Coordinates of C-alpha atoms and ligand atoms in Angstrom, one line a residue:
M1248 CA -21.6 -57.7 -68.8
K1249 CA -18.2 -57.3 -67.3
K1250 CA -17.1 -54.1 -66.4
K1251 CA -15.0 -52.2 -68.7
I1252 CA -12.5 -49.8 -67.1
L1253 CA -9.2 -47.9 -67.7
V1254 CA -6.9 -47.3 -64.8
C1255 CA -4.4 -44.4 -65.5
G1256 CA -1.8 -44.7 -63.4
A1257 CA -1.6 -48.3 -63.0
G1258 CA 1.9 -49.1 -62.7
G1259 CA 2.4 -46.7 -59.2
F1260 CA 1.5 -47.8 -55.9
I1261 CA -2.2 -47.0 -55.6
G1262 CA -3.1 -48.0 -59.1
S1263 CA -1.4 -51.3 -59.1
H1264 CA -3.5 -52.2 -56.0
L1265 CA -6.6 -50.7 -57.4
V1266 CA -6.1 -52.9 -60.8
S1267 CA -5.4 -56.4 -58.7
K1268 CA -9.0 -55.5 -56.7
L1269 CA -10.8 -54.4 -59.9
K1270 CA -9.3 -57.8 -61.4
K1271 CA -10.8 -59.9 -58.3
E1272 CA -14.0 -58.2 -58.4
G1273 CA -14.5 -59.5 -62.2
S1274 CA -14.0 -56.5 -64.5
W1275 CA -12.2 -56.3 -67.6
V1276 CA -9.1 -54.0 -67.0
R1277 CA -6.8 -51.8 -69.1
G1278 CA -4.0 -50.4 -67.1
V1279 CA -1.9 -47.3 -68.9
D1280 CA 1.9 -45.8 -67.3
L1281 CA 4.8 -44.7 -68.1
K1282 CA 6.4 -48.0 -66.3
Y1283 CA 5.0 -51.4 -64.9
P1284 CA 4.7 -51.8 -61.3
E1285 CA 7.7 -51.9 -59.9
Y1286 CA 7.2 -55.0 -56.8
S1287 CA 4.9 -57.6 -58.8
K1288 CA 3.3 -58.0 -62.2
S1289 CA 0.2 -55.9 -63.2
T1290 CA -3.0 -58.3 -63.4
A1291 CA -4.3 -56.1 -65.6
D1292 CA -6.2 -57.5 -69.3
E1293 CA -3.9 -55.1 -71.0
F1294 CA -1.0 -52.6 -70.0
V1295 CA -0.1 -49.8 -72.2
I1296 CA 3.1 -48.2 -71.5
G1297 CA 2.7 -44.6 -72.2
D1298 CA 2.9 -41.0 -71.5
L1299 CA -1.0 -39.9 -71.1
R1300 CA 1.2 -36.0 -71.9
D1301 CA 1.0 -37.0 -75.5
Q1302 CA -2.6 -37.0 -76.9
M1303 CA -2.1 -39.7 -79.4
V1304 CA -1.5 -41.9 -76.5
V1305 CA -4.7 -40.7 -74.6
K1306 CA -6.8 -41.1 -77.9
K1307 CA -5.1 -44.4 -78.3
V1308 CA -6.0 -45.9 -74.5
L1309 CA -9.7 -44.1 -74.5
D1310 CA -10.4 -45.6 -77.7
Q1311 CA -14.2 -46.9 -76.3
P1312 CA -16.9 -45.4 -73.6
F1313 CA -15.3 -47.1 -70.7
D1314 CA -17.6 -47.9 -68.0
E1315 CA -15.4 -46.4 -65.4
V1316 CA -11.5 -44.7 -65.4
Y1317 CA -9.4 -43.9 -62.7
Q1318 CA -7.5 -41.1 -63.0
L1319 CA -4.3 -41.8 -60.7
A1320 CA -1.2 -40.9 -63.0
A1321 CA 0.4 -37.8 -61.7
D1322 CA 3.8 -36.6 -61.6
M1323 CA 4.1 -36.7 -57.7
G1324 CA 6.6 -38.2 -54.6
G1325 CA 7.0 -37.4 -50.6
A1326 CA 8.2 -34.3 -49.3
G1327 CA 11.5 -34.6 -50.6
Y1328 CA 10.2 -34.5 -53.9
I1329 CA 7.3 -32.0 -53.5
F1330 CA 8.3 -29.8 -50.9
T1331 CA 11.8 -28.7 -52.1
G1332 CA 10.6 -26.3 -54.9
E1333 CA 13.1 -28.2 -57.4
H1334 CA 10.0 -30.0 -59.5
D1335 CA 7.3 -27.2 -59.1
A1336 CA 7.3 -26.6 -62.9
D1337 CA 7.4 -30.5 -64.1
V1338 CA 4.9 -31.5 -61.3
M1339 CA 2.6 -28.6 -62.5
H1340 CA 2.8 -29.2 -66.2
N1341 CA 2.9 -33.1 -66.1
S1342 CA 0.0 -33.2 -64.1
A1343 CA -2.3 -30.7 -65.4
T1344 CA -1.3 -31.8 -69.0
I1345 CA -2.4 -35.6 -68.2
N1346 CA -5.8 -34.2 -66.5
L1347 CA -6.8 -32.1 -69.5
N1348 CA -6.2 -34.6 -71.9
I1349 CA -7.6 -37.6 -70.1
V1350 CA -11.1 -35.5 -69.6
S1351 CA -11.5 -34.1 -72.7
Y1352 CA -11.0 -37.5 -74.6
G1353 CA -13.0 -38.9 -71.8
Q1354 CA -15.7 -36.7 -72.5
K1355 CA -15.8 -37.0 -76.5
V1356 CA -15.5 -40.7 -76.3
G1357 CA -18.4 -41.0 -73.9
I1358 CA -17.0 -42.4 -70.4
K1359 CA -20.1 -43.4 -68.4
K1360 CA -17.9 -42.4 -64.8
I1361 CA -14.4 -41.1 -63.8
F1362 CA -12.7 -41.3 -60.4
Y1363 CA -10.0 -38.5 -60.1
S1364 CA -7.6 -38.7 -56.8
S1365 CA -7.0 -35.3 -55.9
S1366 CA -5.6 -34.8 -52.5
A1367 CA -5.3 -33.5 -48.7
C1368 CA -2.3 -31.2 -50.2
I1369 CA -5.3 -28.6 -51.6
Y1370 CA -5.9 -27.7 -47.8
P1371 CA -5.1 -24.2 -47.1
E1372 CA -1.7 -23.7 -45.0
Y1373 CA -3.1 -21.2 -42.5
N1374 CA -5.4 -23.6 -41.6
Q1375 CA -2.7 -26.1 -40.4
L1376 CA -0.3 -24.1 -38.7
D1377 CA -1.3 -25.9 -35.3
S1378 CA -0.1 -29.6 -34.8
D1379 CA -2.9 -30.3 -32.6
N1380 CA -6.0 -28.6 -34.5
P1381 CA -5.4 -28.7 -38.4
K1382 CA -8.8 -27.5 -40.0
C1383 CA -9.4 -30.4 -43.1
S1384 CA -13.0 -30.3 -43.5
E1385 CA -14.1 -30.7 -47.5
E1386 CA -15.5 -27.0 -47.6
S1387 CA -12.4 -25.3 -45.9
A1388 CA -10.9 -25.6 -49.1
Y1389 CA -11.3 -21.9 -50.1
P1390 CA -9.9 -19.2 -49.7
A1391 CA -7.4 -21.4 -51.3
A1392 CA -3.8 -21.5 -50.2
P1393 CA -1.7 -24.6 -50.6
D1394 CA 1.6 -25.0 -49.7
S1395 CA 2.6 -26.7 -52.3
E1396 CA 2.5 -26.3 -56.5
Y1397 CA 1.3 -29.7 -56.3
G1398 CA -1.6 -28.8 -54.2
W1399 CA -2.4 -26.2 -56.6
E1400 CA -2.5 -28.2 -59.5
K1401 CA -4.9 -30.7 -57.9
L1402 CA -7.0 -28.2 -57.1
F1403 CA -7.2 -26.5 -60.5
S1404 CA -8.1 -30.5 -61.8
E1405 CA -10.8 -30.6 -59.2
R1406 CA -12.2 -27.5 -60.5
M1407 CA -12.0 -29.0 -64.0
Y1408 CA -13.3 -32.6 -63.6
L1409 CA -16.4 -30.5 -61.7
A1410 CA -16.6 -28.0 -64.7
Y1411 CA -16.9 -30.8 -67.1
Y1412 CA -19.9 -32.9 -64.9
R1413 CA -21.8 -29.1 -64.8
N1414 CA -21.2 -28.3 -68.5
Y1415 CA -21.1 -31.8 -70.1
G1416 CA -22.6 -33.7 -67.6
L1417 CA -19.7 -36.2 -67.4
E1418 CA -20.3 -38.3 -63.7
V1419 CA -17.1 -37.4 -61.9
R1420 CA -16.2 -38.7 -58.7
I1421 CA -13.4 -37.1 -56.8
A1422 CA -11.6 -37.9 -53.5
R1423 CA -9.0 -35.9 -51.5
F1424 CA -6.2 -38.7 -50.1
H1425 CA -4.5 -38.3 -47.1
N1426 CA -1.3 -39.8 -46.9
I1427 CA -2.0 -43.7 -48.4
F1428 CA 0.5 -46.2 -47.4
G1429 CA 1.1 -50.1 -47.6
P1430 CA 3.3 -52.6 -49.1
E1431 CA 4.5 -52.3 -52.8
G1432 CA 5.0 -48.4 -52.1
T1433 CA 8.1 -46.9 -52.6
W1434 CA 10.3 -47.5 -50.1
N1435 CA 13.6 -46.2 -50.9
G1436 CA 15.3 -43.7 -54.1
G1437 CA 13.9 -40.4 -52.5
K1438 CA 10.2 -40.7 -53.8
E1439 CA 9.2 -42.4 -50.7
K1440 CA 6.9 -41.1 -48.1
A1441 CA 7.3 -40.7 -44.2
P1442 CA 5.9 -44.1 -43.3
A1443 CA 7.9 -46.4 -45.8
A1444 CA 10.6 -44.1 -45.1
I1445 CA 10.6 -44.1 -41.0
C1446 CA 9.8 -48.3 -41.5
R1447 CA 13.5 -48.4 -43.8
K1448 CA 15.3 -46.3 -41.6
V1449 CA 14.2 -48.1 -38.2
A1450 CA 14.6 -51.9 -39.9
E1451 CA 18.3 -50.1 -40.9
A1452 CA 18.9 -49.3 -37.2
A1453 CA 17.7 -52.5 -36.2
S1454 CA 20.5 -54.4 -38.3
G1455 CA 23.0 -52.1 -36.7
V1456 CA 23.4 -50.1 -39.6
N1457 CA 22.9 -46.4 -37.8
L1458 CA 24.3 -46.7 -34.3
A1459 CA 24.7 -43.7 -32.3
E1460 CA 27.2 -43.5 -29.7
I1461 CA 26.0 -42.7 -26.1
W1462 CA 28.3 -41.6 -23.5
T1463 CA 27.5 -43.0 -20.2
P1464 CA 29.5 -43.0 -17.1
S1465 CA 30.1 -47.1 -17.1
G1466 CA 31.4 -46.7 -21.1
V1467 CA 29.9 -45.6 -24.4
R1468 CA 26.5 -47.5 -25.6
R1469 CA 25.7 -47.7 -29.2
V1470 CA 22.0 -47.5 -29.7
P1471 CA 19.8 -47.5 -32.9
S1472 CA 19.0 -44.6 -34.5
L1473 CA 17.2 -42.5 -37.3
E1474 CA 17.4 -39.0 -38.9
I1475 CA 14.0 -37.0 -39.4
W1476 CA 13.2 -34.2 -40.9
G1477 CA 12.5 -31.0 -38.5
D1478 CA 11.5 -31.6 -35.0
G1479 CA 9.1 -34.4 -35.6
K1480 CA 6.5 -33.0 -33.8
Q1481 CA 4.7 -32.2 -36.8
T1482 CA 1.2 -34.3 -37.2
R1483 CA -0.3 -36.2 -39.6
S1484 CA -2.7 -39.1 -40.5
F1485 CA -1.7 -42.3 -42.7
L1486 CA -4.6 -44.9 -44.3
Y1487 CA -3.8 -48.0 -45.2
I1488 CA -4.1 -48.8 -48.7
D1489 CA -7.0 -51.4 -48.6
E1490 CA -9.2 -49.1 -46.9
C1491 CA -8.0 -46.3 -49.6
L1492 CA -9.0 -48.7 -52.0
E1493 CA -12.4 -49.6 -50.0
G1494 CA -13.1 -45.8 -49.8
I1495 CA -12.5 -45.1 -53.4
S1496 CA -15.1 -48.3 -54.4
R1497 CA -17.8 -47.1 -52.3
L1498 CA -17.4 -43.2 -53.7
M1499 CA -17.6 -44.8 -57.3
N1500 CA -20.5 -46.8 -56.3
S1501 CA -22.7 -43.7 -54.7
N1502 CA -24.1 -40.6 -56.1
F1503 CA -21.6 -38.0 -54.2
T1504 CA -19.3 -36.2 -56.5
G1505 CA -17.1 -35.1 -53.7
P1506 CA -14.7 -33.7 -53.2
V1507 CA -14.1 -35.7 -50.1
N1508 CA -11.4 -36.8 -47.7
I1509 CA -10.3 -40.6 -47.7
G1510 CA -8.0 -40.4 -44.9
S1511 CA -7.6 -41.6 -41.2
E1512 CA -8.5 -39.4 -38.4
E1513 CA -5.7 -41.1 -36.5
K1514 CA -3.6 -38.1 -36.2
I1515 CA -0.1 -39.1 -34.9
S1516 CA 3.4 -37.1 -34.6
I1517 CA 6.4 -38.0 -36.8
N1518 CA 8.5 -38.8 -33.9
E1519 CA 5.5 -41.1 -32.8
L1520 CA 5.6 -42.9 -36.0
A1521 CA 9.1 -43.3 -35.3
Q1522 CA 8.4 -44.7 -32.2
M1523 CA 5.8 -47.0 -33.3
A1524 CA 8.0 -48.8 -36.2
A1525 CA 10.8 -49.2 -33.2
K1526 CA 8.0 -51.0 -31.5
I1527 CA 7.0 -53.1 -34.4
A1528 CA 10.9 -54.0 -35.0
G1529 CA 11.2 -55.1 -31.6
L1530 CA 13.7 -52.0 -30.6
Q1531 CA 14.3 -51.5 -26.6
E1532 CA 15.6 -48.0 -27.6
L1533 CA 15.6 -45.6 -30.7
M1534 CA 17.8 -42.3 -30.8
I1535 CA 16.1 -39.6 -32.8
N1536 CA 18.4 -37.0 -34.8
H1537 CA 16.5 -34.3 -36.1
I1538 CA 17.9 -32.7 -39.0
S1539 CA 16.9 -30.3 -41.4
G1540 CA 14.6 -30.8 -44.5
P1541 CA 11.4 -30.1 -46.2
L1542 CA 8.9 -30.5 -44.1
G1543 CA 5.1 -29.5 -45.3
V1544 CA 2.1 -27.8 -42.9
R1545 CA 2.7 -28.4 -39.5
G1546 CA -0.2 -30.6 -38.5
R1547 CA -2.7 -32.4 -40.7
N1548 CA -5.3 -34.7 -40.4
S1549 CA -8.3 -36.4 -42.3
D1550 CA -12.0 -34.8 -41.2
N1551 CA -14.4 -37.9 -41.7
R1552 CA -17.7 -35.9 -41.2
L1553 CA -18.9 -35.7 -44.7
I1554 CA -17.5 -39.1 -45.6
K1555 CA -19.6 -40.6 -42.9
K1556 CA -22.9 -38.3 -43.6
E1557 CA -22.7 -39.2 -47.4
L1558 CA -21.4 -42.8 -47.6
D1559 CA -22.1 -43.9 -44.3
W1560 CA -18.7 -45.1 -44.0
A1561 CA -15.0 -44.5 -42.7
P1562 CA -12.0 -45.9 -42.6
S1563 CA -11.5 -47.2 -39.0
Q1564 CA -8.1 -49.6 -39.2
K1565 CA -5.5 -48.8 -36.5
L1566 CA -2.4 -47.2 -37.8
E1567 CA -0.4 -49.9 -36.0
L1568 CA -1.4 -52.8 -38.1
G1569 CA -1.0 -50.9 -41.4
M1570 CA 2.6 -50.2 -40.3
T1571 CA 3.4 -53.8 -39.1
E1572 CA 2.6 -55.1 -42.6
T1573 CA 4.5 -51.8 -44.2
F1574 CA 7.1 -52.6 -42.1
N1575 CA 7.5 -56.5 -42.5
W1576 CA 7.0 -55.8 -46.2
I1577 CA 10.1 -53.3 -46.3
K1578 CA 12.4 -55.6 -44.3
Q1579 CA 11.8 -58.1 -47.1
Q1580 CA 12.7 -55.9 -49.8
M1581 CA 15.7 -55.0 -48.0
A1582 CA 16.9 -58.8 -47.7
E1583 CA 16.3 -59.4 -51.3
L1584 CA 18.4 -56.1 -52.5
Q1585 CA 20.9 -57.4 -50.5
K1586 CA 21.0 -61.1 -51.4
K1587 CA 20.9 -59.6 -55.2
E1588 CA 24.1 -57.3 -54.3
M1589 CA 25.7 -60.3 -52.9
A1590 CA 25.0 -62.3 -55.9
K1591 CA 26.8 -59.6 -58.0
Q1592 CA 29.9 -59.2 -56.3
N1593 CA 30.4 -62.6 -56.3
Ligands
LIG266 P1 2.5 -43.3 -57.7 O1 3.5 -41.9 -58.2 O2 2.9 -44.4 -57.4 O3 1.8 -43.5 -59.1 C1 1.4 -42.8 -60.2 C2 1.7 -43.0 -61.5 O4 1.9 -42.0 -62.6 C3 3.2 -43.7 -61.4 O5 3.5 -44.8 -61.7 C4 3.4 -42.7 -62.6 O6 4.5 -43.5 -63.5 C5 2.5 -42.1 -63.6 N1 2.6 -41.4 -64.3 C6 2.8 -39.8 -64.2 N2 2.9 -39.7 -65.2 C7 2.9 -40.3 -66.1 C8 2.7 -39.9 -67.7 N3 3.4 -39.1 -68.0 N4 2.0 -40.7 -68.3 C9 1.7 -42.1 -67.4 N5 1.7 -42.3 -66.2 C10 2.3 -41.3 -65.4 O7 1.7 -42.5 -56.9 P2 0.5 -43.1 -56.0 O8 0.9 -42.7 -54.7 O9 0.1 -44.3 -56.1 O10 -0.8 -42.1 -56.0 C11 -1.8 -42.2 -56.9 C12 -2.4 -40.9 -57.3 O11 -3.2 -40.3 -55.9 C13 -2.0 -39.4 -57.9 O12 -2.9 -38.8 -58.4 C14 -1.3 -38.9 -56.2 O13 -1.3 -37.4 -56.6 C15 -2.6 -39.0 -55.5 N6 -2.2 -39.2 -54.1 C16 -1.6 -39.8 -53.6 C17 -1.4 -39.9 -52.0 C18 -0.6 -40.6 -51.6 O14 -0.3 -41.1 -50.4 N7 -0.3 -42.4 -51.9 C19 -2.2 -38.8 -51.1 C20 -2.9 -38.0 -52.0 C21 -3.7 -38.0 -53.1

């Protein structure tokens, strides 16, 4: 019998990739989102455009005891969206409402199992002040002190799903994602995250859009350049989308509830990430201009001891491989956009 699956947030980056994977595995999939995927057509059997803050919509999409529900819908974006404080009320209200609706209707209709996508943003700021030694083991989440309202909402929702597990026996699986990236992720417009933003900026620099003038004794030299928020010494790890999906699938098929980190342990500074993208682009030189901007914590890295213990697996792909895929995809997107703009002008 085909598994029946609901994917909430199926128009988003991870959700759209997840739908493709579940379809390839032979499941029947219904997707729901405010919008269709931006960069390719969804392969879902049914795709409902709807607002999951609305209980009527949630009732409509949760009309049967699905074998699996994946709850990925959230009001989110990169640092420019989460850390400026301008979207705090919307982020908290919208995502909490979605989670409250899904878990309560899901439990009532008798869904078999639900996956909830939490985030590394739940970890306390006080453990991430040193870029060389961030602490992100799962049990270090408390005493809680996330550095964003986005993180507080995720922590609240984790606890709510766990409460439904304890009180109603709802099978839940909770993962804390650490910076997932890859092709078909947002790459422009303000909601893009660091790897995509850096790939775009490096591709622009390589095409001669951003050139810095360097004065030398033999004259002025023009060098590809880009802007980075802060001093670029802040560290993160980034996980390629395919390994994220693998982790979700392994967690769903295990008996482990979580929360568990799904992330890479390959820590890198933002300056180094820019240099990596420059190397991929074939640039000999890159000038980095450090400007002020929203930053988040000083250092963050996945701690994969628990996932290895519980699932006997952890992500292992080198970051440069995923960055190469992502860079090539963004370059292609930029070329297509340029073509469209030129066609408009003619
Ligand atoms: P995304 O923004 O691409 O996808 C989220 C989707 O939710 C969007 O398509 C959006 O339209 C949809 N959505 C928002 N409000 C909705 C509403 N009211 N009704 C219906 N749909 C709504 O984000 P993503 O990168 O695919 O992330 C998926 C999940 O994983 C999110 O919950 C996110 O918080 C979590 N997460 C992601 C990362 C990451 O690095 N991408 C890291 C940690 C956690």
